[in-house]
PDB file of C-alpha atoms and ligand atoms in Angstrom:
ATOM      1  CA  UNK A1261     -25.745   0.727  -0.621  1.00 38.00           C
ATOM      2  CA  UNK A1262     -26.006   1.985   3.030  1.00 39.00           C
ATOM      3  CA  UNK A1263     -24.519   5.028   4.201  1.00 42.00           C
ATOM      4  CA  UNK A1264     -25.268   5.407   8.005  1.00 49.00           C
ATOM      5  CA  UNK A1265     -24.707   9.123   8.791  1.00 53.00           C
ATOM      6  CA  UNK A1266     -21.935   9.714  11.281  1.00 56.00           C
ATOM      7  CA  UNK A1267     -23.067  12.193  14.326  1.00 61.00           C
ATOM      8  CA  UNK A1268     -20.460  14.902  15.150  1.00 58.00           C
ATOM      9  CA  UNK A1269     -18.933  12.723  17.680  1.00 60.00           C
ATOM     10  CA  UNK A1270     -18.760  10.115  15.613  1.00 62.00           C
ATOM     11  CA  UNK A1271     -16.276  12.326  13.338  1.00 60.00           C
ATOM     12  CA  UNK A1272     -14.589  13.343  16.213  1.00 58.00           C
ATOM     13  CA  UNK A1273     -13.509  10.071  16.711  1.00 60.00           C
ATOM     14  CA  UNK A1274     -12.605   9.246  13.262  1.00 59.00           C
ATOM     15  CA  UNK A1275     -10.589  12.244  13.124  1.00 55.00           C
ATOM     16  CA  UNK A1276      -8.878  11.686  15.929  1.00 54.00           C
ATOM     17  CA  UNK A1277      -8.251   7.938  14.655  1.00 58.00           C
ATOM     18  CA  UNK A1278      -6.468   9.543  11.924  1.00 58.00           C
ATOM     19  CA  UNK A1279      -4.063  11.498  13.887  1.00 51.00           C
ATOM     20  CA  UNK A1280      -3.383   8.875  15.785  1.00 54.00           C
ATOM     21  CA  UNK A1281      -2.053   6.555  12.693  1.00 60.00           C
ATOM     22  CA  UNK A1282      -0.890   9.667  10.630  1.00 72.00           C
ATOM     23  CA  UNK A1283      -0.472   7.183   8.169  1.00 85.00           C
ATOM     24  CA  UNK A1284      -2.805   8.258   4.641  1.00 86.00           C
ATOM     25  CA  UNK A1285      -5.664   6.286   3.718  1.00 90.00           C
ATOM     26  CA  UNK A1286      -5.095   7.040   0.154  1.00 90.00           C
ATOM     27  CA  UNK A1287      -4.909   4.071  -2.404  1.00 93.00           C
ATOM     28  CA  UNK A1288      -3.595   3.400  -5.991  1.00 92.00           C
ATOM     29  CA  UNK A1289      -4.842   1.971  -8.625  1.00 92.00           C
ATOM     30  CA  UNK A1290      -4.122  -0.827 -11.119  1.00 93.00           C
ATOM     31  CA  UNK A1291      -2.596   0.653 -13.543  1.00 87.00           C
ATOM     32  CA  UNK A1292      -0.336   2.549 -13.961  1.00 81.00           C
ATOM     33  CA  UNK A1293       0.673   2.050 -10.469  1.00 89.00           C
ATOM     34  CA  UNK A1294       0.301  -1.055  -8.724  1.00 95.00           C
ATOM     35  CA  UNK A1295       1.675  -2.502 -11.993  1.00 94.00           C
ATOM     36  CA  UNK A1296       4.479  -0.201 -12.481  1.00 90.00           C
ATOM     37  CA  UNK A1297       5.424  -0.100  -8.355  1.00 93.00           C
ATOM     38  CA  UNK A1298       5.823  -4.039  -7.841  1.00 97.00           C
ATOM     39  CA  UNK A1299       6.522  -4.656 -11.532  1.00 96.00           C
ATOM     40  CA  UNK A1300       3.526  -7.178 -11.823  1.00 97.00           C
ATOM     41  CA  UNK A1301       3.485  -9.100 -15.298  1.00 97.00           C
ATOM     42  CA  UNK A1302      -0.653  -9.824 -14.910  1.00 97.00           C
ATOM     43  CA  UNK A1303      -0.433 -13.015 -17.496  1.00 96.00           C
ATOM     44  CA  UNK A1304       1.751 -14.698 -15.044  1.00 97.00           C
ATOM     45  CA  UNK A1305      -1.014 -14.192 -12.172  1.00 98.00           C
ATOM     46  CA  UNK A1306      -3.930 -15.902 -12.913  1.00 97.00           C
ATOM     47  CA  UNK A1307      -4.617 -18.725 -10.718  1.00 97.00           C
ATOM     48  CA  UNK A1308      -2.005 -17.075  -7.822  1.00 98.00           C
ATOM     49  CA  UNK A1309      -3.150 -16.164  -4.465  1.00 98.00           C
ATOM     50  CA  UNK A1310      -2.187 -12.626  -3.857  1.00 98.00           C
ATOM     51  CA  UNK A1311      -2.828 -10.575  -0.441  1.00 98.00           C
ATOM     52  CA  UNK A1312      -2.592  -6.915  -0.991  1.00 98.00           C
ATOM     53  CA  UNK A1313      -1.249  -5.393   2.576  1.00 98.00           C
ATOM     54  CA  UNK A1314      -2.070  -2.170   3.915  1.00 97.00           C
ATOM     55  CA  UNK A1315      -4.353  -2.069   0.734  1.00 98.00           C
ATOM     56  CA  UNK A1316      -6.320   1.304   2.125  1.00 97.00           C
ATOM     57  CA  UNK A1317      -8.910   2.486  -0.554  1.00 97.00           C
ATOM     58  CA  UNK A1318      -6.928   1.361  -2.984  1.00 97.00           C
ATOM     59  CA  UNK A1319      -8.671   0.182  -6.326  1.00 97.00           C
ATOM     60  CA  UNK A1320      -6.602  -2.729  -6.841  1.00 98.00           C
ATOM     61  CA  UNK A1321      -8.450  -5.636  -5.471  1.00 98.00           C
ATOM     62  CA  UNK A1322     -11.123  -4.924  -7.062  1.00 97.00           C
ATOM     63  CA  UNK A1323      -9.822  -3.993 -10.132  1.00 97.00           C
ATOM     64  CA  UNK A1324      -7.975  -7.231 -10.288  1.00 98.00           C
ATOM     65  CA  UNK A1325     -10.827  -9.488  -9.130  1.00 97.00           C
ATOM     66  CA  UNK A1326     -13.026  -7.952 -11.671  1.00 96.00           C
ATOM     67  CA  UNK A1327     -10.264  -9.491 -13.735  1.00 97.00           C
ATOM     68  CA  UNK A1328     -10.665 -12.930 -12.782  1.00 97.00           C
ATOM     69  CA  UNK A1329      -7.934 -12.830 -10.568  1.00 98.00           C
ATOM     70  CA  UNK A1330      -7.503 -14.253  -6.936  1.00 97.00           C
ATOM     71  CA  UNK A1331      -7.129 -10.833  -4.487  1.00 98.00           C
ATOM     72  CA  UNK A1332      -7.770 -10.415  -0.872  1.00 98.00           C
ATOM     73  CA  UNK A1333      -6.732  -6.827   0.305  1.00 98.00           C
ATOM     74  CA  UNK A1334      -5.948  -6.340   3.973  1.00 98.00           C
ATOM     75  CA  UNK A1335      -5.744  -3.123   6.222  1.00 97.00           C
ATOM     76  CA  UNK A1336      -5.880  -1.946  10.052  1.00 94.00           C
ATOM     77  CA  UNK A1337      -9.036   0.576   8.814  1.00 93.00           C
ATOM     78  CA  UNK A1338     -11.316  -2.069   7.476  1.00 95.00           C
ATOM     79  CA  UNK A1339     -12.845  -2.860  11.078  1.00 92.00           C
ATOM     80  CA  UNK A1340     -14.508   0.578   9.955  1.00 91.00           C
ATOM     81  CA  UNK A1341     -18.131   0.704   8.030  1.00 92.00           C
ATOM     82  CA  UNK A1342     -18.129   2.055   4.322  1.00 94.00           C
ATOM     83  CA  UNK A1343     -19.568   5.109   5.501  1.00 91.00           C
ATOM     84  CA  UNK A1344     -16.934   6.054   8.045  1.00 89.00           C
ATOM     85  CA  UNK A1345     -14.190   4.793   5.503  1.00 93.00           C
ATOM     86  CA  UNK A1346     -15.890   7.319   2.977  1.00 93.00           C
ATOM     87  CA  UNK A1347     -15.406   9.928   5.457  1.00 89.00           C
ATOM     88  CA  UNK A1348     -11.748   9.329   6.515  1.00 88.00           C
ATOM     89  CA  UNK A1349     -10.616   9.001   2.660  1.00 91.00           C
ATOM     90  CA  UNK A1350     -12.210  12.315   1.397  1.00 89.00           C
ATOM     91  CA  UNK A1351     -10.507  13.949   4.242  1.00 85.00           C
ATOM     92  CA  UNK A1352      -7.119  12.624   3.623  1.00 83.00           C
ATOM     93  CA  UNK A1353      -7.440  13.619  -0.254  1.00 85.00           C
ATOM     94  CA  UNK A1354      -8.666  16.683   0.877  1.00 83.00           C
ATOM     95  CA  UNK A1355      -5.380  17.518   3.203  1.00 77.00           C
ATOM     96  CA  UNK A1356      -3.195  16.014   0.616  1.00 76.00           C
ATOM     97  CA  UNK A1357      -4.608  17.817  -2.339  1.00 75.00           C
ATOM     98  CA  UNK A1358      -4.492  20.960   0.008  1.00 73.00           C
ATOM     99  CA  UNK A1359      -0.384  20.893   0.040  1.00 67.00           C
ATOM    100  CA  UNK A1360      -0.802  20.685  -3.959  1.00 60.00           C
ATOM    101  CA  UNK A1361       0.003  23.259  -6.069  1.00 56.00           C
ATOM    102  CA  UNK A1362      -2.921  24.410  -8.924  1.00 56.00           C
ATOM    103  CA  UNK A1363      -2.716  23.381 -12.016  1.00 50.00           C
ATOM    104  CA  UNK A1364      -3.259  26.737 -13.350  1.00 42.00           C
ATOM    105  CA  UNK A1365      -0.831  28.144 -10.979  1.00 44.00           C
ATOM    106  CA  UNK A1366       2.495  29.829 -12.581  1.00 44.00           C
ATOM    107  CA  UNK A1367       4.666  27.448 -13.340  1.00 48.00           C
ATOM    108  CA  UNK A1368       7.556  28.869 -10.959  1.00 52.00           C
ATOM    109  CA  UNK A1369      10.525  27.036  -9.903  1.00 57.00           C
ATOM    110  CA  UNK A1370       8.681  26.012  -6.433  1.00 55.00           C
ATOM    111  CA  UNK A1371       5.600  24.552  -8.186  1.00 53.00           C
ATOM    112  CA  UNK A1372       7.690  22.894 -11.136  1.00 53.00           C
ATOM    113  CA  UNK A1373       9.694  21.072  -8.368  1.00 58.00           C
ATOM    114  CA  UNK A1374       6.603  19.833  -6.672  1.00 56.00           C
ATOM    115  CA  UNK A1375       5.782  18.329  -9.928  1.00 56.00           C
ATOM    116  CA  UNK A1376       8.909  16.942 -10.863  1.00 59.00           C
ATOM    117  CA  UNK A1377       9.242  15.304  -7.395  1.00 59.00           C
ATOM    118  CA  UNK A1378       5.404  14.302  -6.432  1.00 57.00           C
ATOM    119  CA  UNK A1379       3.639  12.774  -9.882  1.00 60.00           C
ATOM    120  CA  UNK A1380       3.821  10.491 -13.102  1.00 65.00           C
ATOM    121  CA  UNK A1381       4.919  10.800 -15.977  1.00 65.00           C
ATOM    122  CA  UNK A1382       1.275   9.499 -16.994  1.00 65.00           C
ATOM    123  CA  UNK A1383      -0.706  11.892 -14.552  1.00 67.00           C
ATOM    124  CA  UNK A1384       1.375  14.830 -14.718  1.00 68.00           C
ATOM    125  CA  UNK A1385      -0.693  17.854 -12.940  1.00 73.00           C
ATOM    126  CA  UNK A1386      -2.575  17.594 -10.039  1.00 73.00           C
ATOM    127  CA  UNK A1387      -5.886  17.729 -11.454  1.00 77.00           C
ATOM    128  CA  UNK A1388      -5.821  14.818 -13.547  1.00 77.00           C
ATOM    129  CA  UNK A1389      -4.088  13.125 -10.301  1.00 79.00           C
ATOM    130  CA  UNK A1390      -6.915  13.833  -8.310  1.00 83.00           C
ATOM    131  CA  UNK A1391      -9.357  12.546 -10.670  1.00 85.00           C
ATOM    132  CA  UNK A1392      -7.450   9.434 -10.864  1.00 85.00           C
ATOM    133  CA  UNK A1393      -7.240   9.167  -7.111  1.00 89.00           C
ATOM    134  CA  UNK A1394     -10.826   9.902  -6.783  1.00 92.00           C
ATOM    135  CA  UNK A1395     -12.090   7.133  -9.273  1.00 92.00           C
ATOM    136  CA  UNK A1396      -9.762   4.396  -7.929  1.00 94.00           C
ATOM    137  CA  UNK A1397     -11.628   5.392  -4.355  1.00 96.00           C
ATOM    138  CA  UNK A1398     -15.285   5.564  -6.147  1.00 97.00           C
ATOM    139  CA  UNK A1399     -14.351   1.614  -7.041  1.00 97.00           C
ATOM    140  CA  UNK A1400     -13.044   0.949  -3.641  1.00 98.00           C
ATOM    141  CA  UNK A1401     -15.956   2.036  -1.708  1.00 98.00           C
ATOM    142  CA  UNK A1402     -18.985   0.408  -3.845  1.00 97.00           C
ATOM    143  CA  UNK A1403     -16.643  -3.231  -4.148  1.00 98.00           C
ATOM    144  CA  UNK A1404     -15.816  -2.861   0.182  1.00 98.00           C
ATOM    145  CA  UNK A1405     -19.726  -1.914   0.772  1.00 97.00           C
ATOM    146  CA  UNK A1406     -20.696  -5.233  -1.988  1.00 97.00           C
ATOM    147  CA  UNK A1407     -18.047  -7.249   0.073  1.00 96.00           C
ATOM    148  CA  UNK A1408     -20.067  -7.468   3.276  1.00 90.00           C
ATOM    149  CA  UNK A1409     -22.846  -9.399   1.293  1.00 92.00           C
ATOM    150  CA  UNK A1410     -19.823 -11.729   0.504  1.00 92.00           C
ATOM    151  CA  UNK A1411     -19.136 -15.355   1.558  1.00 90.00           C
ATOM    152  CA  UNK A1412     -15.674 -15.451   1.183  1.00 90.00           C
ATOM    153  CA  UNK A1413     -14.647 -11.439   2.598  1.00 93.00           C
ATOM    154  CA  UNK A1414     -11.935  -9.979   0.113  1.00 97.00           C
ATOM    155  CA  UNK A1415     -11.258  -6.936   2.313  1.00 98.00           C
ATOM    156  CA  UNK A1416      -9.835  -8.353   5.587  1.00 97.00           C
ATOM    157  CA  UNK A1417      -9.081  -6.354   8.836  1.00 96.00           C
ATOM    158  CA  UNK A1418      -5.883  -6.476  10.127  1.00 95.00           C
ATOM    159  CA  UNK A1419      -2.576  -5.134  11.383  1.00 94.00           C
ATOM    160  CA  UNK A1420       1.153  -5.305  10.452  1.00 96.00           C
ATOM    161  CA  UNK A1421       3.143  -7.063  12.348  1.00 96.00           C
ATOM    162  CA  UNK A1422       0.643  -9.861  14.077  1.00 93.00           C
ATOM    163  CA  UNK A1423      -1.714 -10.005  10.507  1.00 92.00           C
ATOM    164  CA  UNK A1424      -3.791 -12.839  12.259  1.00 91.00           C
ATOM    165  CA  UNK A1425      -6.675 -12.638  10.437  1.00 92.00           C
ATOM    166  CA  UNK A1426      -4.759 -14.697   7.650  1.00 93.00           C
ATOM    167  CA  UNK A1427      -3.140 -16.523  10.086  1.00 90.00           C
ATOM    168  CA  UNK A1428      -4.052 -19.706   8.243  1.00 92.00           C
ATOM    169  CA  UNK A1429      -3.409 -18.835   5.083  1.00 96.00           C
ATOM    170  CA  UNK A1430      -0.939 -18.797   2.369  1.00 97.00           C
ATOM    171  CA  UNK A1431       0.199 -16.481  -0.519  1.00 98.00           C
ATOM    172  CA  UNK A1432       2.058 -16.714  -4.215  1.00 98.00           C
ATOM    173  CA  UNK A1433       2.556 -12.836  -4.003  1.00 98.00           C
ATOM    174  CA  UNK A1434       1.960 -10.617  -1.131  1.00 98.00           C
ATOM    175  CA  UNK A1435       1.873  -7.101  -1.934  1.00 98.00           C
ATOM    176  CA  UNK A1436       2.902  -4.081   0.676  1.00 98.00           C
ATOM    177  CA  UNK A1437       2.849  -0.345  -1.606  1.00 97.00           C
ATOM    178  CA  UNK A1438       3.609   2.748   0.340  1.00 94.00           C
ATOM    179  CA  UNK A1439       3.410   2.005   4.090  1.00 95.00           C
ATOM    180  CA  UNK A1440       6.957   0.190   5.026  1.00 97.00           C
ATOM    181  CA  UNK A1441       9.870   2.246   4.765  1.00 96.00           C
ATOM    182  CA  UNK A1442       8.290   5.188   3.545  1.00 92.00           C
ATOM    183  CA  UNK A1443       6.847   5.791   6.982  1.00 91.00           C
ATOM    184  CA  UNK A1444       9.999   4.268   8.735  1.00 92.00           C
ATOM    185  CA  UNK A1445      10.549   8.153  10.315  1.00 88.00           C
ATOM    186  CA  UNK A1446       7.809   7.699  12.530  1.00 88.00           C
ATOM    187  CA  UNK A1447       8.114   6.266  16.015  1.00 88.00           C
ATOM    188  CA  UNK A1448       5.455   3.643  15.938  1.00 90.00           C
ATOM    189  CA  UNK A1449       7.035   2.446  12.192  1.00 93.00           C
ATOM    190  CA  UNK A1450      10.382   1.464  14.016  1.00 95.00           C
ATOM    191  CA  UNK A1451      13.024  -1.106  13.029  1.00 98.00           C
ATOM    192  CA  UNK A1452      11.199  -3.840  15.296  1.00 98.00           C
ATOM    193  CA  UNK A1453       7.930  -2.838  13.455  1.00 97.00           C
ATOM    194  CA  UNK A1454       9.849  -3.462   9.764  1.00 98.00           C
ATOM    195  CA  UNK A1455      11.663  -6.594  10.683  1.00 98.00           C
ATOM    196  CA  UNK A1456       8.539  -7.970  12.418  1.00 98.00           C
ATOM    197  CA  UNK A1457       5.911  -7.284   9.855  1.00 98.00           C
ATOM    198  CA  UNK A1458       8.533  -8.503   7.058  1.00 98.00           C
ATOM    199  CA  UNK A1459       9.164 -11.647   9.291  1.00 97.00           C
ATOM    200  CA  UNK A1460       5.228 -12.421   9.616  1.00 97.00           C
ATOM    201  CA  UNK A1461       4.488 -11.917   6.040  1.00 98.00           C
ATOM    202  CA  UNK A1462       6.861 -14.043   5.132  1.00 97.00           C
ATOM    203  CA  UNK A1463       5.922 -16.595   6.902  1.00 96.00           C
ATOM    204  CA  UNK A1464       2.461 -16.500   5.018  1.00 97.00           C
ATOM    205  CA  UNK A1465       4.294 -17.274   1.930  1.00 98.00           C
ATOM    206  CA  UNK A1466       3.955 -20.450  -0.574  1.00 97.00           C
ATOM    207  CA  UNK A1467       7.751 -21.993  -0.841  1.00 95.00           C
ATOM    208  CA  UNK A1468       8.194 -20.530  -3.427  1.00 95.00           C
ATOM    209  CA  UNK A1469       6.086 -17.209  -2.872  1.00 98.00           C
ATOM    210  CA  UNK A1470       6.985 -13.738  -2.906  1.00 98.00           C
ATOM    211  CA  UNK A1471       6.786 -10.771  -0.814  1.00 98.00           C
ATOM    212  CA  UNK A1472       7.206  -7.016  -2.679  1.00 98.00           C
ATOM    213  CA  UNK A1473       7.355  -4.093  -0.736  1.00 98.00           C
ATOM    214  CA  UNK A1474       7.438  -0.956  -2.788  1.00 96.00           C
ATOM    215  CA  UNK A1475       9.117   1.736  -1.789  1.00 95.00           C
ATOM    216  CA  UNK A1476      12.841   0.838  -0.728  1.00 96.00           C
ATOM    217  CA  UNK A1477      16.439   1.816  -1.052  1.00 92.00           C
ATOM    218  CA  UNK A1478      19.297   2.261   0.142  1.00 91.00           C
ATOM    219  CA  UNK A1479      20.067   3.561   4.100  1.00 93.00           C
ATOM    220  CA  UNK A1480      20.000   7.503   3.309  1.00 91.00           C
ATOM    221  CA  UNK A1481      16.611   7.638   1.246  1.00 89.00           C
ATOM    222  CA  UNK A1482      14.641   6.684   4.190  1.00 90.00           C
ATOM    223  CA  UNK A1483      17.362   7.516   7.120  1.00 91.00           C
ATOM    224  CA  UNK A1484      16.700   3.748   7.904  1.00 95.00           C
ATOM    225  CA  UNK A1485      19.064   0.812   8.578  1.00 97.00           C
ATOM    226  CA  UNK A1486      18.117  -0.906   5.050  1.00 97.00           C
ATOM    227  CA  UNK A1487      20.992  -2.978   4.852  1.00 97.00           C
ATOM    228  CA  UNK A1488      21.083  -4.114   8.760  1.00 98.00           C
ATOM    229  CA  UNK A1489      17.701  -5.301   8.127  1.00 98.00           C
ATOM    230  CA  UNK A1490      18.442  -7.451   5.099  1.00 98.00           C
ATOM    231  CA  UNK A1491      21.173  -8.952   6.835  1.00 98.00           C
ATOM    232  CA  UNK A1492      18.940  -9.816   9.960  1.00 98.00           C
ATOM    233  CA  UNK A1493      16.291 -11.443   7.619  1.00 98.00           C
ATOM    234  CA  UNK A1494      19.302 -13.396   6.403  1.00 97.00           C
ATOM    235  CA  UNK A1495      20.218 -14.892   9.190  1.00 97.00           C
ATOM    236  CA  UNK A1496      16.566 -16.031   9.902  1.00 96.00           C
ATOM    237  CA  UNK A1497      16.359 -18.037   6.239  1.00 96.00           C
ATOM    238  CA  UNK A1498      14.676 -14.875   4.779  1.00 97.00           C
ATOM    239  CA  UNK A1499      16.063 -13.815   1.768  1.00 98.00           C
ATOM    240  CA  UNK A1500      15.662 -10.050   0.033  1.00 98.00           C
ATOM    241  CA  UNK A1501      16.567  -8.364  -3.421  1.00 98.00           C
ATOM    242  CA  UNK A1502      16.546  -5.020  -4.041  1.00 97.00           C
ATOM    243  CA  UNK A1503      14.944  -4.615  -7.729  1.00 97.00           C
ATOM    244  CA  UNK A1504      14.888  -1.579 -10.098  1.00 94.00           C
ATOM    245  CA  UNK A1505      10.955  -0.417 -10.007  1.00 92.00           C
ATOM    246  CA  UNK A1506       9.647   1.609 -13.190  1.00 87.00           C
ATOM    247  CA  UNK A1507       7.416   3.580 -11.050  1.00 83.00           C
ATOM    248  CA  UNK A1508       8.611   7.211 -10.340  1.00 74.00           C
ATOM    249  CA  UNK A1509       6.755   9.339  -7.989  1.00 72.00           C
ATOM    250  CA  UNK A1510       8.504  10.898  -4.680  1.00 75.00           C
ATOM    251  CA  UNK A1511      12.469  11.382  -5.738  1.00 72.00           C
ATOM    252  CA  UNK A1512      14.358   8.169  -4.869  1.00 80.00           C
ATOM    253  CA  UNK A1513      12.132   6.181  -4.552  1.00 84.00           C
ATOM    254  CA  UNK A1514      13.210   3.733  -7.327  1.00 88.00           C
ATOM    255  CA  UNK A1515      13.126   0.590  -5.912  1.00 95.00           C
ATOM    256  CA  UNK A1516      11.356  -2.555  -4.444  1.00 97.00           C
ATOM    257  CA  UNK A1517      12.185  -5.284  -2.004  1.00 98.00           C
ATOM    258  CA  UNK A1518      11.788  -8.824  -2.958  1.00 98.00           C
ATOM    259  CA  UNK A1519      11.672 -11.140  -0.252  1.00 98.00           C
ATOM    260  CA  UNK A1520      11.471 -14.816  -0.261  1.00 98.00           C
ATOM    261  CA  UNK A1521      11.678 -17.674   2.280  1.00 93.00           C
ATOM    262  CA  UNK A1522      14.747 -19.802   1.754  1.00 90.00           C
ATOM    263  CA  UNK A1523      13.903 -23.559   1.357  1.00 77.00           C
ATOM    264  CA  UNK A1524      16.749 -26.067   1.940  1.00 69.00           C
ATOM    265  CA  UNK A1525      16.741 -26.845  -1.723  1.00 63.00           C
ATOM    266  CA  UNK A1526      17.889 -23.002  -3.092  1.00 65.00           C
ATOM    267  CA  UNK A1527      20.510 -22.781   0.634  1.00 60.00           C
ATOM    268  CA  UNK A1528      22.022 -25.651  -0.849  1.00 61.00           C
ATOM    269  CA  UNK A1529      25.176 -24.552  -2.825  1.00 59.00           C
ATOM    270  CA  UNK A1530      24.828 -25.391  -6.214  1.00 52.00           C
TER     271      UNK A1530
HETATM  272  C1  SAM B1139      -0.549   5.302   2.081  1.00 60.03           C
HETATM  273  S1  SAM B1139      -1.714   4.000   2.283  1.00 60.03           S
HETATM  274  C2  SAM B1139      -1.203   2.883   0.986  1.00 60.03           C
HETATM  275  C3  SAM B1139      -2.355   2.174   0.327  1.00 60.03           C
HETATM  276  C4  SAM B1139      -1.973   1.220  -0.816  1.00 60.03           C
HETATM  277  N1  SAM B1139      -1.092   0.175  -0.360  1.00 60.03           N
HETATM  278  C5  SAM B1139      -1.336   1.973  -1.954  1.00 60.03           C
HETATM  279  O1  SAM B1139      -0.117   1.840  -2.176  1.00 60.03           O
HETATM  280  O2  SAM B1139      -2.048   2.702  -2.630  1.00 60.03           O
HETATM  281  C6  SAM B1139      -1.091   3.206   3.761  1.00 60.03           C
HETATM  282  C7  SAM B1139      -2.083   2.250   4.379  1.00 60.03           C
HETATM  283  O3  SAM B1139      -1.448   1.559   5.445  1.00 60.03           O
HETATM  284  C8  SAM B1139      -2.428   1.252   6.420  1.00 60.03           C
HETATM  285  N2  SAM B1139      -1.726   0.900   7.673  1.00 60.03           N
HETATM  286  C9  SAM B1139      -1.009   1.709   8.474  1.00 60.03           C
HETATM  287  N3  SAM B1139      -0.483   1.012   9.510  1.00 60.03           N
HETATM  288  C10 SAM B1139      -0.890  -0.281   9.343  1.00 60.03           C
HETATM  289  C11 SAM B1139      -0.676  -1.487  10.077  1.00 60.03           C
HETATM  290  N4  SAM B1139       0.076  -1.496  11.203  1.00 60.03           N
HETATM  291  N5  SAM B1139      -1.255  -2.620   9.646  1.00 60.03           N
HETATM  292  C12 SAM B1139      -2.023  -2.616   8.519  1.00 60.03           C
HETATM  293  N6  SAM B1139      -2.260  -1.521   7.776  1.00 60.03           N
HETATM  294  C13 SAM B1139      -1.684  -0.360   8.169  1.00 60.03           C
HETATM  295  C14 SAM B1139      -3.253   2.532   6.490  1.00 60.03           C
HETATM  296  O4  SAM B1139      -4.513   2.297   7.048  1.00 60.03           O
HETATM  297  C15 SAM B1139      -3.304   2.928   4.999  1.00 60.03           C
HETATM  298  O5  SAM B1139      -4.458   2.436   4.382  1.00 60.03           O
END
């Protein structure tokens, strides 16, 4: 493996990257989450194309190519070297982790709703989250360093809306966890930014491909015009579903969006 050591302005820069995006480069793993958030039934999979978006350092890809399965993961940070992506992750945990309550902490009302409202039912205190959070990364970092020996890459630069580094490419089941809508507060995450990205990806789909984007809901749990944007995509031949998800981990966030291009065959009526 190669781990260049960043100079002091180096990290400067990084850091300063970071605020920039204010997005976290944290990352899930396989299970329980990917699984439970986009409600993935694995046996159906094999043989699929499947392009994880905004992927981060999550384990997923690799987890799921180790599999057997077909995975590219894609991600505005991956321009960066394993080194500086080491770096940038360990400092998000870190800031993340910092907000946590201890596990050993009383279990006061304060704490107890942190809990309630920020894990799993299967990692249910913060220390066995971290843990989890810092395995999943462990696998991320050795398959992304591995990947530049690669012929065919499986972690892909790129960024929401444009994605043009799969430009020429198409997908059974693109994958987008915890970046649209949950960020739709911020500025640079706009309604342009959601119906653009939405609009691009689908466009990468197989006819009958499918796009999940885990979290969404209704208008008030993000503050965002969830509905108005469904009926835009309508009217461009872009259909959406919002579907139940199992996976429970900020408070109302309970569902995905299922989006699919309509063909002339399913606009037909029956
Ligand atoms: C919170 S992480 C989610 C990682 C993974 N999808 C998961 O659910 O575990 C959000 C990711 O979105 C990426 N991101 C933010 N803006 C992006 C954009 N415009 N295009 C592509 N990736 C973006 C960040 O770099 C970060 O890795």
């Amino acid at each position: 493996m190669t781990h260049n050591l960043l100079t002091l302005r180096q990290e400067e820069k990084l850091v300063f990257e970071l605020v920039k995006t204010s997005v976290l480069f944290v990352g899930r793993s396989l299970y329980p989450e990917y699984v439970k958030m986009f409600d993935l039934k694995l046996d159906t999979l094999l043989g699929k194309r499947i392009l994880d978006v905004a992927s981060g350092p999550a384990s997923f890809t690799c987890e799921m190519c180790k599999l057997g399965y077909d995975v590219i993961a894609l991600d505005m940070m991956y321009s960066y070297s394993v080194s500086e992506l080491r770096l940038i992750a360990n400092n998000h945990l870190e800031s993340f982790f910092s907000t946590m309550p201890e596990d050993h902490y009383p279990k006061t009302d304060q704490v107890m709703a942190w809990l309630d409202e920020n894990l799993m039912e299967e990692v249910n205190t913060p220390i066995k989250l971290r843990g989890v959070r810092e395995r999943g990364l462990q696998l991320f970092l050795e398959d992304f360093d591995l990947d530049a020996n690669r012929q065919q890459r499986r972690y892909v630069a790129g960024s929401l809306p444009a994605i043009e580094s799969v430009q020429d490419q198409l997908f059974d089941l693109i994958l987008v966890g915890n970046l649209l809508f949950a960020y739709s507060q911020k500025q640079e995450y706009n309604y342009d930014f959601h119906i653009s990205s939405i609009r691009s990806l689908a466009s990468r789909l197989n006819d009958d491909g499918e796009l999940r984007i885990y979290p969404f809901g209704n208008d008030d749990t993000f503050s965002f015009p969830c509905q108005k944007l469904r009926d835009d995509l309508l009217q461009e031949g872009i259909d959406s579903q919002s579907i139940e998800s199992e996976h429970r981990y900020v408070k109302g966030w309970t569902q995905m969006l299922v989006v699919k291009k309509l063909t002339e065959a399913s606009s037909k009526p029956h």
